[in-house]
Short mmCIF file of C-alpha atoms in Angstrom, two decimals:
data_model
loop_
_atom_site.label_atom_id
_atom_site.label_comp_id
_atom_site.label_asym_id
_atom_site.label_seq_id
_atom_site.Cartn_x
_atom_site.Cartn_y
_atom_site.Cartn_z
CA UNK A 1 -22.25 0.29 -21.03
CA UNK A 2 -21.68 -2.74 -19.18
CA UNK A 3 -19.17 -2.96 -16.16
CA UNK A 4 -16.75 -6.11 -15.04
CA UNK A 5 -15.27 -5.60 -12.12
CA UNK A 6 -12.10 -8.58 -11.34
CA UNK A 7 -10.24 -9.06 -8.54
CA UNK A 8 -7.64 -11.77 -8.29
CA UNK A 9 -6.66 -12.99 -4.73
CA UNK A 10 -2.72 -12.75 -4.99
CA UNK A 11 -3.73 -8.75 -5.50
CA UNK A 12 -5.13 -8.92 -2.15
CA UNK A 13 -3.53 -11.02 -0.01
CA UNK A 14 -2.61 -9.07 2.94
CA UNK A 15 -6.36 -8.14 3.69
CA UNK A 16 -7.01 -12.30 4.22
CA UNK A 17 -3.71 -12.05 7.00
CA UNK A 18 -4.84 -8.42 8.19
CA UNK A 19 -8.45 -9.08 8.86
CA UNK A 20 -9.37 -13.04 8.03
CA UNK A 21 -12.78 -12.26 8.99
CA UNK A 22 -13.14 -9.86 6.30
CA UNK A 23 -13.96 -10.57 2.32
CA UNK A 24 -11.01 -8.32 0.37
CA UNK A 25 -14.48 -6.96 -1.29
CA UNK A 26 -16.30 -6.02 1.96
CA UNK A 27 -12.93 -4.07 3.42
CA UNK A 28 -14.50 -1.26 4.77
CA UNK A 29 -13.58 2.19 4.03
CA UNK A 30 -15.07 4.70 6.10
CA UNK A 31 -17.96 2.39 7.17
CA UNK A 32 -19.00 1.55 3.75
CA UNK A 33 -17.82 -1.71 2.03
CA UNK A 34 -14.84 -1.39 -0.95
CA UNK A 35 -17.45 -3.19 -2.84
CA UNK A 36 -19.77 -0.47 -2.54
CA UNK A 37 -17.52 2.48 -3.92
CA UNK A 38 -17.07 0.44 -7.07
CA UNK A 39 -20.73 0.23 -7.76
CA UNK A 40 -21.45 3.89 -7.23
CA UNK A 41 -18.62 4.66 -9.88
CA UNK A 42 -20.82 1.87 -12.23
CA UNK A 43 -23.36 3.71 -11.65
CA UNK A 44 -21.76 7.11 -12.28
CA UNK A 45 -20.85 5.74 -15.70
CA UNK A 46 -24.21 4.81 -16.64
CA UNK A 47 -23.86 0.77 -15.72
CA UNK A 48 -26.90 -1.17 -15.76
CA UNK A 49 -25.30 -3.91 -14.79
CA UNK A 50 -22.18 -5.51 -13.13
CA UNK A 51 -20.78 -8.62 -13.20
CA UNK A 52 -18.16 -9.27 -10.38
CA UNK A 53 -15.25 -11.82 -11.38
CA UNK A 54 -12.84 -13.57 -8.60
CA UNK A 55 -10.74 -16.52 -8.16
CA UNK A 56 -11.32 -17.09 -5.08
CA UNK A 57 -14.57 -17.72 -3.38
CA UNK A 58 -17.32 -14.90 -3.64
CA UNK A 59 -19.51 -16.47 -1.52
CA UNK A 60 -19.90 -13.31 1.26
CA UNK A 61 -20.19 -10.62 -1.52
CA UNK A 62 -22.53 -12.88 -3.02
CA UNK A 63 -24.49 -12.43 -0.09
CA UNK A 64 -24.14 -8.65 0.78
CA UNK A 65 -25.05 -7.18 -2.47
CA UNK A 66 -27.03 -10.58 -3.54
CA UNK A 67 -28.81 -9.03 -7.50
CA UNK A 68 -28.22 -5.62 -6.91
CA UNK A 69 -31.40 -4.18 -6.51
CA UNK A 70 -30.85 -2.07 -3.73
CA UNK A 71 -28.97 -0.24 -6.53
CA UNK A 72 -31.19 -0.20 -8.91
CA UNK A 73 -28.67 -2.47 -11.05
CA UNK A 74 -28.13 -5.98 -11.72
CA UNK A 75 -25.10 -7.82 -10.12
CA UNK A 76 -23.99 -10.68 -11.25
CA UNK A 77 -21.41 -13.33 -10.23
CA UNK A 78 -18.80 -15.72 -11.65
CA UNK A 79 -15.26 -17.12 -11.36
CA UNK A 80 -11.84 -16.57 -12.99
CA UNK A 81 -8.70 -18.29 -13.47
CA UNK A 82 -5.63 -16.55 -12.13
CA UNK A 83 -4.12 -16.53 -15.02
CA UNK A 84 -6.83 -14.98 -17.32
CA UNK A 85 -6.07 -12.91 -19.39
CA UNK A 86 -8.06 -9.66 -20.59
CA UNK A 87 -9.14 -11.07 -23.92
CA UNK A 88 -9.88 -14.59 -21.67
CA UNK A 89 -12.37 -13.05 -19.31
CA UNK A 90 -14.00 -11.13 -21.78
CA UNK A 91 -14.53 -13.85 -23.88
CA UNK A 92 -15.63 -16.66 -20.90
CA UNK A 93 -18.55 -13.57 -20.27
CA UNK A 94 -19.36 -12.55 -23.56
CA UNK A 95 -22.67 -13.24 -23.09
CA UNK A 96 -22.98 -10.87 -20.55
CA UNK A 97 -21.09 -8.15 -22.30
CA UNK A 98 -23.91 -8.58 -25.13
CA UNK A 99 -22.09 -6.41 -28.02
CA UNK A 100 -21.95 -3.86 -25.75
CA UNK A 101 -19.48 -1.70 -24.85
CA UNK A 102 -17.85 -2.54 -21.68
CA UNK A 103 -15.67 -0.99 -18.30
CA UNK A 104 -13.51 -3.52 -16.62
CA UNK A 105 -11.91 -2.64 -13.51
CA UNK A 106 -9.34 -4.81 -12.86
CA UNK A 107 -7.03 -4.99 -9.73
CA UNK A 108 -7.27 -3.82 -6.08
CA UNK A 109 -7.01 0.12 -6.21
CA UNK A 110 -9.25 2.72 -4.70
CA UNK A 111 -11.15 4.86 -7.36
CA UNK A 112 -10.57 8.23 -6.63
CA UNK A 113 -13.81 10.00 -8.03
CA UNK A 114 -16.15 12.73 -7.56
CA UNK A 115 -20.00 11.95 -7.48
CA UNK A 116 -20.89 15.17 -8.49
CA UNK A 117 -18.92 15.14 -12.32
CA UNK A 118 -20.60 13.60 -15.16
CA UNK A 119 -18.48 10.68 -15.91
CA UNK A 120 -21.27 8.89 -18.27
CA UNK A 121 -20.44 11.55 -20.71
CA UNK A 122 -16.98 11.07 -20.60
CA UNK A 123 -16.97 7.26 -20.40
CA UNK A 124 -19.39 7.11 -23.03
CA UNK A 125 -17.22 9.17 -25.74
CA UNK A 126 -14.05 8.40 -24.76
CA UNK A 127 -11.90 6.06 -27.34
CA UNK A 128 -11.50 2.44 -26.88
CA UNK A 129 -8.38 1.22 -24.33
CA UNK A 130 -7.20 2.08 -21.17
CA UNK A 131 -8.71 5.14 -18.95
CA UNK A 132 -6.68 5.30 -16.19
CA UNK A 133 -3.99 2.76 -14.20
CA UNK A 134 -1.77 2.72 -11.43
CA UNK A 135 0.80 0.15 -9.81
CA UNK A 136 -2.66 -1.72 -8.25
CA UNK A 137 -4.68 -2.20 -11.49
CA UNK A 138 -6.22 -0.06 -14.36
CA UNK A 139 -9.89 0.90 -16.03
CA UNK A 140 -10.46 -0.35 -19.37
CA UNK A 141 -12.72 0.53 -21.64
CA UNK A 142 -13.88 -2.36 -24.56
CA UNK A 143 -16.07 -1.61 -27.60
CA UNK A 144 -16.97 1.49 -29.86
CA UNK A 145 -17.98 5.04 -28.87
CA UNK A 146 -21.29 5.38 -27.56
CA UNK A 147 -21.45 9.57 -28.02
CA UNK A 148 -19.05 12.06 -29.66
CA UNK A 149 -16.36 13.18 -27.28
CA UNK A 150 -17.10 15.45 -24.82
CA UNK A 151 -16.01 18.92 -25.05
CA UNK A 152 -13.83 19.77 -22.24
CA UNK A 153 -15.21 17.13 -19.91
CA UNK A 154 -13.38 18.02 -16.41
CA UNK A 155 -13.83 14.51 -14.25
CA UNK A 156 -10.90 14.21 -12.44
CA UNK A 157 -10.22 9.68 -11.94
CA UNK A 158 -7.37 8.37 -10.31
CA UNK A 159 -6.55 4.91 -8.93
CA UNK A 160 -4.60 4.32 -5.43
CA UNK A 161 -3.30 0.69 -5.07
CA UNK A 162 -4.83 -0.69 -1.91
CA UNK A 163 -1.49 -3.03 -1.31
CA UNK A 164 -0.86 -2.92 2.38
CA UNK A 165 -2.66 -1.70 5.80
CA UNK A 166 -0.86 2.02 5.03
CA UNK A 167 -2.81 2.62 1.78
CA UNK A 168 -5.65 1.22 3.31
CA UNK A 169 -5.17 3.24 6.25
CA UNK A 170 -4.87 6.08 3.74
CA UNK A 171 -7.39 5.33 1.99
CA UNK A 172 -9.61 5.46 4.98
CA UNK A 173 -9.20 8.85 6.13
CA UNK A 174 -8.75 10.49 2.67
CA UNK A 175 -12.47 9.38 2.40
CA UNK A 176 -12.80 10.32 6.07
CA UNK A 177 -11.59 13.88 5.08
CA UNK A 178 -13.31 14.69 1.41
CA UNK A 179 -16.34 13.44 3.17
CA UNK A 180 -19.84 13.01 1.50
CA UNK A 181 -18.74 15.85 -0.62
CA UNK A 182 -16.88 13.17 -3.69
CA UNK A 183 -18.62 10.17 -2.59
CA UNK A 184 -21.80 8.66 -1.20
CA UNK A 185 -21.25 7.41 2.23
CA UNK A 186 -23.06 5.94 5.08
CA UNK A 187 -24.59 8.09 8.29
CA UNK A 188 -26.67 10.72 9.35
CA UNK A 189 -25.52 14.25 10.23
CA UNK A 190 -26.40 17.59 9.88
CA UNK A 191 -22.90 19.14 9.72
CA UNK A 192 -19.70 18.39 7.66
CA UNK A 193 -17.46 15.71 8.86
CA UNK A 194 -19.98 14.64 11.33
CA UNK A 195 -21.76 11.18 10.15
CA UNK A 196 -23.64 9.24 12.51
CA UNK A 197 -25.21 6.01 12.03
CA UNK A 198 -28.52 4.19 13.57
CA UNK A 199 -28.68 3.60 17.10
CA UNK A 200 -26.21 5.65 18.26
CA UNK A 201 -26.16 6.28 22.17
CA UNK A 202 -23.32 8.61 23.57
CA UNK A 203 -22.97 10.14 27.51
CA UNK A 204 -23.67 13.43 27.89
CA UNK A 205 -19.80 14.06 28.63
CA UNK A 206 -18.45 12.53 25.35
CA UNK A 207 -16.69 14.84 23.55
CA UNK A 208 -16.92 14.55 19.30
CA UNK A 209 -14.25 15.81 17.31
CA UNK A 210 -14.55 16.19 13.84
CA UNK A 211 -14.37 14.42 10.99
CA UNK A 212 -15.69 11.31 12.58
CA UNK A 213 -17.69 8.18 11.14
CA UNK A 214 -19.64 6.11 13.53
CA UNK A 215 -21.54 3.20 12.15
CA UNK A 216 -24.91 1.57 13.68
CA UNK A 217 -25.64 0.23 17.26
CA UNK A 218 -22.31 1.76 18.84
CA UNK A 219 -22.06 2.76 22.61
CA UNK A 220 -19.86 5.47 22.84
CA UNK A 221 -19.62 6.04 27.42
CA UNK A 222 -18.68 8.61 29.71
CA UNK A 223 -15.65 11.52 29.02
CA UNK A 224 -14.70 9.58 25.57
CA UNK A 225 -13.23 11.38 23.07
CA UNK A 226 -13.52 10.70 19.92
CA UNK A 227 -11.85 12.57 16.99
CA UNK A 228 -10.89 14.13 15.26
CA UNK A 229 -10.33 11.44 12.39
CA UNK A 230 -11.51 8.45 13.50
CA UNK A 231 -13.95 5.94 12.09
CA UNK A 232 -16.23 3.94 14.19
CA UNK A 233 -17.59 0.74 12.94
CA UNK A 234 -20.54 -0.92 13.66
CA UNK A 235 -21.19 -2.50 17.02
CA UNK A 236 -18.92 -0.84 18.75
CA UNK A 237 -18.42 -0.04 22.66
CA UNK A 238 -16.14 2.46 23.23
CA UNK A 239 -15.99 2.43 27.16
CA UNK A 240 -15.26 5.21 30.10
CA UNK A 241 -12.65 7.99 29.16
CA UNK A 242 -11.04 6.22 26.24
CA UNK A 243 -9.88 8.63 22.95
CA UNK A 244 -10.06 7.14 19.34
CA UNK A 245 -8.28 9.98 17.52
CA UNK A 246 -6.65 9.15 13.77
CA UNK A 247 -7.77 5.68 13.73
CA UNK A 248 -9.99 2.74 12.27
CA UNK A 249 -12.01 0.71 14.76
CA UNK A 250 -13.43 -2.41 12.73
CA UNK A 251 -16.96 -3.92 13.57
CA UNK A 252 -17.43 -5.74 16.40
CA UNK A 253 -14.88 -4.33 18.63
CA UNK A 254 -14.34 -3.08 22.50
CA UNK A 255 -12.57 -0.45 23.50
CA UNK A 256 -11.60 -0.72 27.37
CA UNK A 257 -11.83 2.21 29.80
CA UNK A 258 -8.94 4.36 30.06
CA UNK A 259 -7.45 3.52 26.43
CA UNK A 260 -5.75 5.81 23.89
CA UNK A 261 -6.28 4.40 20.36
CA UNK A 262 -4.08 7.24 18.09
CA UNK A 263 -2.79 6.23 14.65
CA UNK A 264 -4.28 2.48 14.98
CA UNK A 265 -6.76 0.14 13.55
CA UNK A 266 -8.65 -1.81 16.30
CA UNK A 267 -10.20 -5.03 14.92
CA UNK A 268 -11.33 -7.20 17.54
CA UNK A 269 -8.23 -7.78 20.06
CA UNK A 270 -5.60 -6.94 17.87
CA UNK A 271 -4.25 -3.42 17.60
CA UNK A 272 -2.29 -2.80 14.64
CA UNK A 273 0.12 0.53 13.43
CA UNK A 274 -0.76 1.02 9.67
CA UNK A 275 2.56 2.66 9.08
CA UNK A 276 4.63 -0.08 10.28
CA UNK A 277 2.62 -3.22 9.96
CA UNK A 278 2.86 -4.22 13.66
CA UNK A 279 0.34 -5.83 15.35
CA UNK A 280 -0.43 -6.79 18.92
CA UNK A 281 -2.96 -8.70 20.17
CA UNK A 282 -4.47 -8.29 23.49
CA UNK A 283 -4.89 -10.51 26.16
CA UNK A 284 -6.93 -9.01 28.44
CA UNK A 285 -10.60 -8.62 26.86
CA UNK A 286 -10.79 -5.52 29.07
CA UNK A 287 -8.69 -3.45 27.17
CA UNK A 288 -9.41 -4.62 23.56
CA UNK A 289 -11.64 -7.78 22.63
CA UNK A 290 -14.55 -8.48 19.75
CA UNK A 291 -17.58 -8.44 20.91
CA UNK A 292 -19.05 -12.02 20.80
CA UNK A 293 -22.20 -12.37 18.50
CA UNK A 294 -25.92 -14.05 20.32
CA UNK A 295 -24.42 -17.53 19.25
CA UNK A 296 -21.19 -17.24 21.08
CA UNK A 297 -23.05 -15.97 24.54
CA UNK A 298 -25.07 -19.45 24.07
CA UNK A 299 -21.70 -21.46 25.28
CA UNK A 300 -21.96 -24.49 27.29
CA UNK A 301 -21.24 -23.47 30.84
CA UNK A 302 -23.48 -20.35 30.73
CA UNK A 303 -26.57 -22.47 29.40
CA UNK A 304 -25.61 -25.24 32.31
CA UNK A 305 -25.54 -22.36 34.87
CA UNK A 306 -28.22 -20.50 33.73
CA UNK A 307 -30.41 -23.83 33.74
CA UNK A 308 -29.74 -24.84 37.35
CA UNK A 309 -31.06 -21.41 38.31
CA UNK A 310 -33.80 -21.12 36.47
CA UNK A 311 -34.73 -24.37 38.13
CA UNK A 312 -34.47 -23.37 41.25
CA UNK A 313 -36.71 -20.49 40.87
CA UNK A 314 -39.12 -23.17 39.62
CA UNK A 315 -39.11 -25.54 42.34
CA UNK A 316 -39.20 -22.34 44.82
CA UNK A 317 -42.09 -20.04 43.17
CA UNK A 318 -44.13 -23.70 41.98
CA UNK A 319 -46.52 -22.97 45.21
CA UNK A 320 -46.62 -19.23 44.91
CA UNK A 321 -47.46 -19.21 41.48
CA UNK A 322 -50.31 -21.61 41.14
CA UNK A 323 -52.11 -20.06 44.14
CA UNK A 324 -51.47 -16.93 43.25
CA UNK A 325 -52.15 -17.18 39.97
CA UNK A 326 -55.27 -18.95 40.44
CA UNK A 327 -57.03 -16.92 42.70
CA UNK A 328 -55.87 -14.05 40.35
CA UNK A 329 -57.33 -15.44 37.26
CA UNK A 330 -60.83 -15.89 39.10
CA UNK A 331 -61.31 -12.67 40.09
CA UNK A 332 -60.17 -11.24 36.41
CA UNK A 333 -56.47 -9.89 37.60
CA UNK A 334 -54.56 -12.05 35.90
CA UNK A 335 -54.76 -10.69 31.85
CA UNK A 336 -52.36 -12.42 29.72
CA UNK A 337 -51.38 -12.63 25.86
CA UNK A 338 -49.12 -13.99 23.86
CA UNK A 339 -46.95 -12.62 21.34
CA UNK A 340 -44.24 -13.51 19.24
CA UNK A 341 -40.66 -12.47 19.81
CA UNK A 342 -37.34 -12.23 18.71
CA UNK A 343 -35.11 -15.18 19.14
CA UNK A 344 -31.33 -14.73 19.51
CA UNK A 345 -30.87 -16.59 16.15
CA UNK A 346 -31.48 -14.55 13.14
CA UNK A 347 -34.34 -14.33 11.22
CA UNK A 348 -36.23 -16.63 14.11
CA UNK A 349 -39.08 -15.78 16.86
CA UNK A 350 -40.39 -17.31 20.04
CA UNK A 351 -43.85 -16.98 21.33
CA UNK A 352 -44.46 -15.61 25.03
CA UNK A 353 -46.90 -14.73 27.08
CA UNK A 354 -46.94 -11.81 28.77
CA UNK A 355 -48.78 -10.90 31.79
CA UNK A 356 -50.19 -7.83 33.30
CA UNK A 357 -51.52 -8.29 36.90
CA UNK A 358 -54.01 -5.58 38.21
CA UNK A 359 -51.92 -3.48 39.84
CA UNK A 360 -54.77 -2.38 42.43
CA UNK A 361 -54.70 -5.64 44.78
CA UNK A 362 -52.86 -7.38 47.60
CA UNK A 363 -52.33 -10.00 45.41
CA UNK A 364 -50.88 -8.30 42.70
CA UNK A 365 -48.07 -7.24 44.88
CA UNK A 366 -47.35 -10.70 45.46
CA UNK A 367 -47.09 -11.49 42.07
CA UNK A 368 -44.70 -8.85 41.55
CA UNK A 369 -42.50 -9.16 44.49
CA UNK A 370 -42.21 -12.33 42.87
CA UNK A 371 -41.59 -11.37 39.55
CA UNK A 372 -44.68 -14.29 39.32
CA UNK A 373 -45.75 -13.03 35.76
CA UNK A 374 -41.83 -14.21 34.30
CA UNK A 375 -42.77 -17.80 35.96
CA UNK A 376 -43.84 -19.10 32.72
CA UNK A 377 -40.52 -18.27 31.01
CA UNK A 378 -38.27 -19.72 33.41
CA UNK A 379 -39.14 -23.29 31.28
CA UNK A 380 -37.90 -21.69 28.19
CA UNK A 381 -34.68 -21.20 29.92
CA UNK A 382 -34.42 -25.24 30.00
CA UNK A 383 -35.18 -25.55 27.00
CA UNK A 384 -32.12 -22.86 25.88
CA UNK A 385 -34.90 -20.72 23.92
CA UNK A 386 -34.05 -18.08 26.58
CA UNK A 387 -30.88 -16.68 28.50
CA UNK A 388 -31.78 -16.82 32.50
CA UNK A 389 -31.32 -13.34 32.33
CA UNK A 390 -29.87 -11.16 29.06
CA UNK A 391 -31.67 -8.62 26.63
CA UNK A 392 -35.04 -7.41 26.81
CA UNK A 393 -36.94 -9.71 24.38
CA UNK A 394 -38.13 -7.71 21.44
CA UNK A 395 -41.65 -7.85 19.36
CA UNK A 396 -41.23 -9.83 16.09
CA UNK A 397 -43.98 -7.37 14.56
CA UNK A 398 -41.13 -4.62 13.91
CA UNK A 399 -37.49 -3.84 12.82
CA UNK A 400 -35.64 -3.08 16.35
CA UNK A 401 -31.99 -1.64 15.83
CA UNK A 402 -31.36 -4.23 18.51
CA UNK A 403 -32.37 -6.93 16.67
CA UNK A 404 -29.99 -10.28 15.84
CA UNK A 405 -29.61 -9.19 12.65
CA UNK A 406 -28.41 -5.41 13.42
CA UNK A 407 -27.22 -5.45 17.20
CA UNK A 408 -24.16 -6.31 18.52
CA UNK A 409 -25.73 -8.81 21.05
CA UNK A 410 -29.09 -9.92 21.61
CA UNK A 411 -29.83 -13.17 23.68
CA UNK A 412 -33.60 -12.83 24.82
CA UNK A 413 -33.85 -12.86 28.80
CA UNK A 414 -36.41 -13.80 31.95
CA UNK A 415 -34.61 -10.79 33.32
CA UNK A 416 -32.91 -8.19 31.17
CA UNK A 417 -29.65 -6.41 32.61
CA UNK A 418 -31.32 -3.17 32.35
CA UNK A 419 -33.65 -4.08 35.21
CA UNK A 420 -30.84 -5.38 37.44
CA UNK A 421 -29.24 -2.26 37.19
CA UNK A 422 -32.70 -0.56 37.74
CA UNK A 423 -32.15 1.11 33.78
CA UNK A 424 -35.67 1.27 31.45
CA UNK A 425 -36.43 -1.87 30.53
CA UNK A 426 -36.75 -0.06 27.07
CA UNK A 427 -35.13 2.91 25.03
CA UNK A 428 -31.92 3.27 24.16
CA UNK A 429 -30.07 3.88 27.46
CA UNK A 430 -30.74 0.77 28.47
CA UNK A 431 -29.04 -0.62 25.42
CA UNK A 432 -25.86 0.49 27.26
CA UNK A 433 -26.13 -1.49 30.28
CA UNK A 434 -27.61 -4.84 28.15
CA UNK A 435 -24.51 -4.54 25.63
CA UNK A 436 -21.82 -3.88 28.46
CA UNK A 437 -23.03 -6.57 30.31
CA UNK A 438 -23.05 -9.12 27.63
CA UNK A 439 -19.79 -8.03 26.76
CA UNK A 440 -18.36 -8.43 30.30
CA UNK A 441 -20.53 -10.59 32.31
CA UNK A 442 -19.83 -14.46 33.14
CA UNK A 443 -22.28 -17.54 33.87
CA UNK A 444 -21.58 -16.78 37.52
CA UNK A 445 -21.43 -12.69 37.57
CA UNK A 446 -25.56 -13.46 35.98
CA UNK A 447 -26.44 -15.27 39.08
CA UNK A 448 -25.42 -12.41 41.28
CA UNK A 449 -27.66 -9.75 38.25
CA UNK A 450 -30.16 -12.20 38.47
CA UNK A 451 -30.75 -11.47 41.92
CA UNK A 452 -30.52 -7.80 41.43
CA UNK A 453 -32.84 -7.97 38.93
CA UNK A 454 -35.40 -10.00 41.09
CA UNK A 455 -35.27 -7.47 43.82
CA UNK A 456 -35.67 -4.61 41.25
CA UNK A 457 -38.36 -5.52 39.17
CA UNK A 458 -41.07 -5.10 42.23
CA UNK A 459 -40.55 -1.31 41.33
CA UNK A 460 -41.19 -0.96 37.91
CA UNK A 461 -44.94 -0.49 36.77
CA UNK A 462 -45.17 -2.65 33.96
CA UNK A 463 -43.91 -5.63 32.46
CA UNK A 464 -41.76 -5.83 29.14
#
């Protein structure tokens, strides 16, 4: 059995005004993508492969589930008319279909199904024509018999029309609440209604209250409370004494101090009430903002500023460091090697050197009173290859949570945040200083970190 699934873009409109940002396919419920839940129920019905129809562009889902082989299926792709009809699409992909017989999911519902019932069986005897449909779309079944029916074949399937933010909102926490218990979602835990994604760093003080979801690389600060029924996206701050109870916070989002997000879906800097349909967006980006990818903390007036310092620092250390330096190198102090790094642009590195002094000289303390052994970097600040000061770069060799493609922020540093605030330059406390600060720091606030950071760094032992 083959399965189609077809989504027209009049069926869901409202997600393109809700959440432009978002693919209608990608809408995530409970931190894993729409897309997603229809595969597993492919799968579930014994689907080797898919085919995924659209009118509109399909472009980004094209790109998150690419062939399918993180399935173990094959996913394919192509386009619709809007006014196709059943017998239309099956014929434009009969070649696909392949005599076989066929599931086509039509329409923008929710599948309500349970992962642990055998619904191959029952898909695979059941008669030819429609399964099950609701005001949102239907499941259709095309083509012979593939097994006698099933004897008292108990798999309960049910659509919910996903027509508005309150069925999506409903949607949400009904998968919130059945949990990993009816279908297969996304997290670590090791209790019920407790999932936990990678990367995770919480205060001491925050208080969990189940069922929660909380995606990958999310800061969750002091006295928060979070729960019970809430899901946390991905690359998320939730910041000092702030409660996310009954509510959706989208990728990519801030949550100010102080805040009480109840009944909501955060999404960036607008706040919207499912129930209602009202949404506000915030002005002040220290109550509620999106938190700005590695390419938007690369804007003009931060490279300009960070620039002008970093050539200052040249023209000031240019004596220190070649004498230094020199006399350093003769008497075997100075040990260098270089090594690539992440860049701030995905899927790209940068090679550094990196410089280890002999700690047990006069001259070593010099060189790190002067921070001497970043010298060489400062020129890949004028170049823009490096922030002035930022994240802690991170080796190429291995995958980093923190990395372009996973964090929230990354933009490679001289200086990292976490040593102006005298934090680990590593581990994953000092992820919370580096992704506050990139969040809330300015090109001039980084001048005045900068300096902090140059007056810390004589203490630490080693360099990054």
């Amino acid at each position: 059995m083959k399965t189609i699934l077809a989504l027209r873009e009049a069926e869901c409109a409202w997600v393109r005004d809700a959440f432009p940002c978002v693919h209608p396919l990608l809408l995530p419920i409970c931190n894993k993508p729409f897309i997603e839940f229809l595969i597993d129920f492919a799968i579930l019905v014994g689907s080797p492969a898919v085919r995924i129809l659209g009118d509109g562009e399909l472009d980004a889902v094209e790109r998150y589930c690419e062939n399918g082989s993180r399935w173990g299926i094959d996913i394919s792709y192509a386009n619709m008319q809007t006014g196709d009809s059943v017998e239309t699409m099956l014929g434009k992909n009969r070649r696909f279909c392949d005599k076989e017989r066929v599931m086509m999911v039509s329409g923008f519902s929710f599948v309500r199904y349970d992962k642990r019932r055998d619904y191959k069986s029952l898909a695979g005897s059941m008669p030819e024509g429609e399964w099950v449909a609701g005001p949102g779309g239907s499941i259709t079944l095309f083509g012979a018999p593939e097994k006698p029916e099933a004897q008292a074949a108990d798999a309960p399937l049910s659509l919910m029309a996903l027509d508005g933010m309150a069925s999506y909102y409903r949607a949400s926490m009904e998968a919130l609440e059945t949990g990993a218990d009816r279908y297969v979602l996304p997290g670590y835990g090791g209790e019920p209604g407790c999932a936990i994604g990678r990367n995770v760093v919480m205060s001491k003080s925050v208080e969990i209250r189940k069922p929660v979801s909380i995606g990958n690389n999310v800061q969750l600060l002091g006295d928060a409370i979070i729960g019970p029924s809430a899901i946390i996206g991905s690359n998320v701050i939730i910041d000092r004494e702030s409660t996310v109870e009954s509510s959706i916070v989208f990728d990519n989002t801030y949550i100010g101090e102080q805040l009480e997000v109840i009944g909501r879906i955060a999404s960036g800097n607008r706040l919207s009430d499912p129930v209602s349909g009202v949404a506000v967006t915030m002005e002040d980006p220290h109550l509620l903002s999106g938190i700005r990818k590695s390419e938007a903390l690369g804007a003009l007036p931060r490279k300009i500023v960070h620039a002008l310092g970093a050539l200052i620092l040249i023209v000031l250390l240019a004596v220190p460091f070649l004498v230094v330096s020199t006399l350093l190198r003769l008497g075997g102090g100075w040990r260098s090697a270089t090594g690539d790094y992440l860049s701030g642009k995905s899927g790209e590195t940068i090679s550094l050197g990196k410089v280890e002094p002999d700690a047990a000289n006069a001259l070593d303390t010099i060189a790190s009173t002067l921070s001497l052994d970043r010298y060489p970097w400062l020129f890949r600040v004028l170049t823009a290859e490096l922030a002035l000061i930022g994240s802690t770069p991170l080796p190429a060799e291995t995958q980093h949570p923190n990395a372009p493609a996973n964090a929230l922020a990354y933009r490679p540093g001289v200086f990292s945040y976490a040593e102006a605030e005298q934090w680990p330059a590593t581990g994953g406390d000092a992820a919370i200083v580096e992704r506050y600060h990139l969040v809330h720091s300015g090109p001039i606030s980084d001048i005045g970190l900068v300096v902090k950071a140059f007056v810390n760094r004589p203490h630490e032992k080693t360099t990054p």
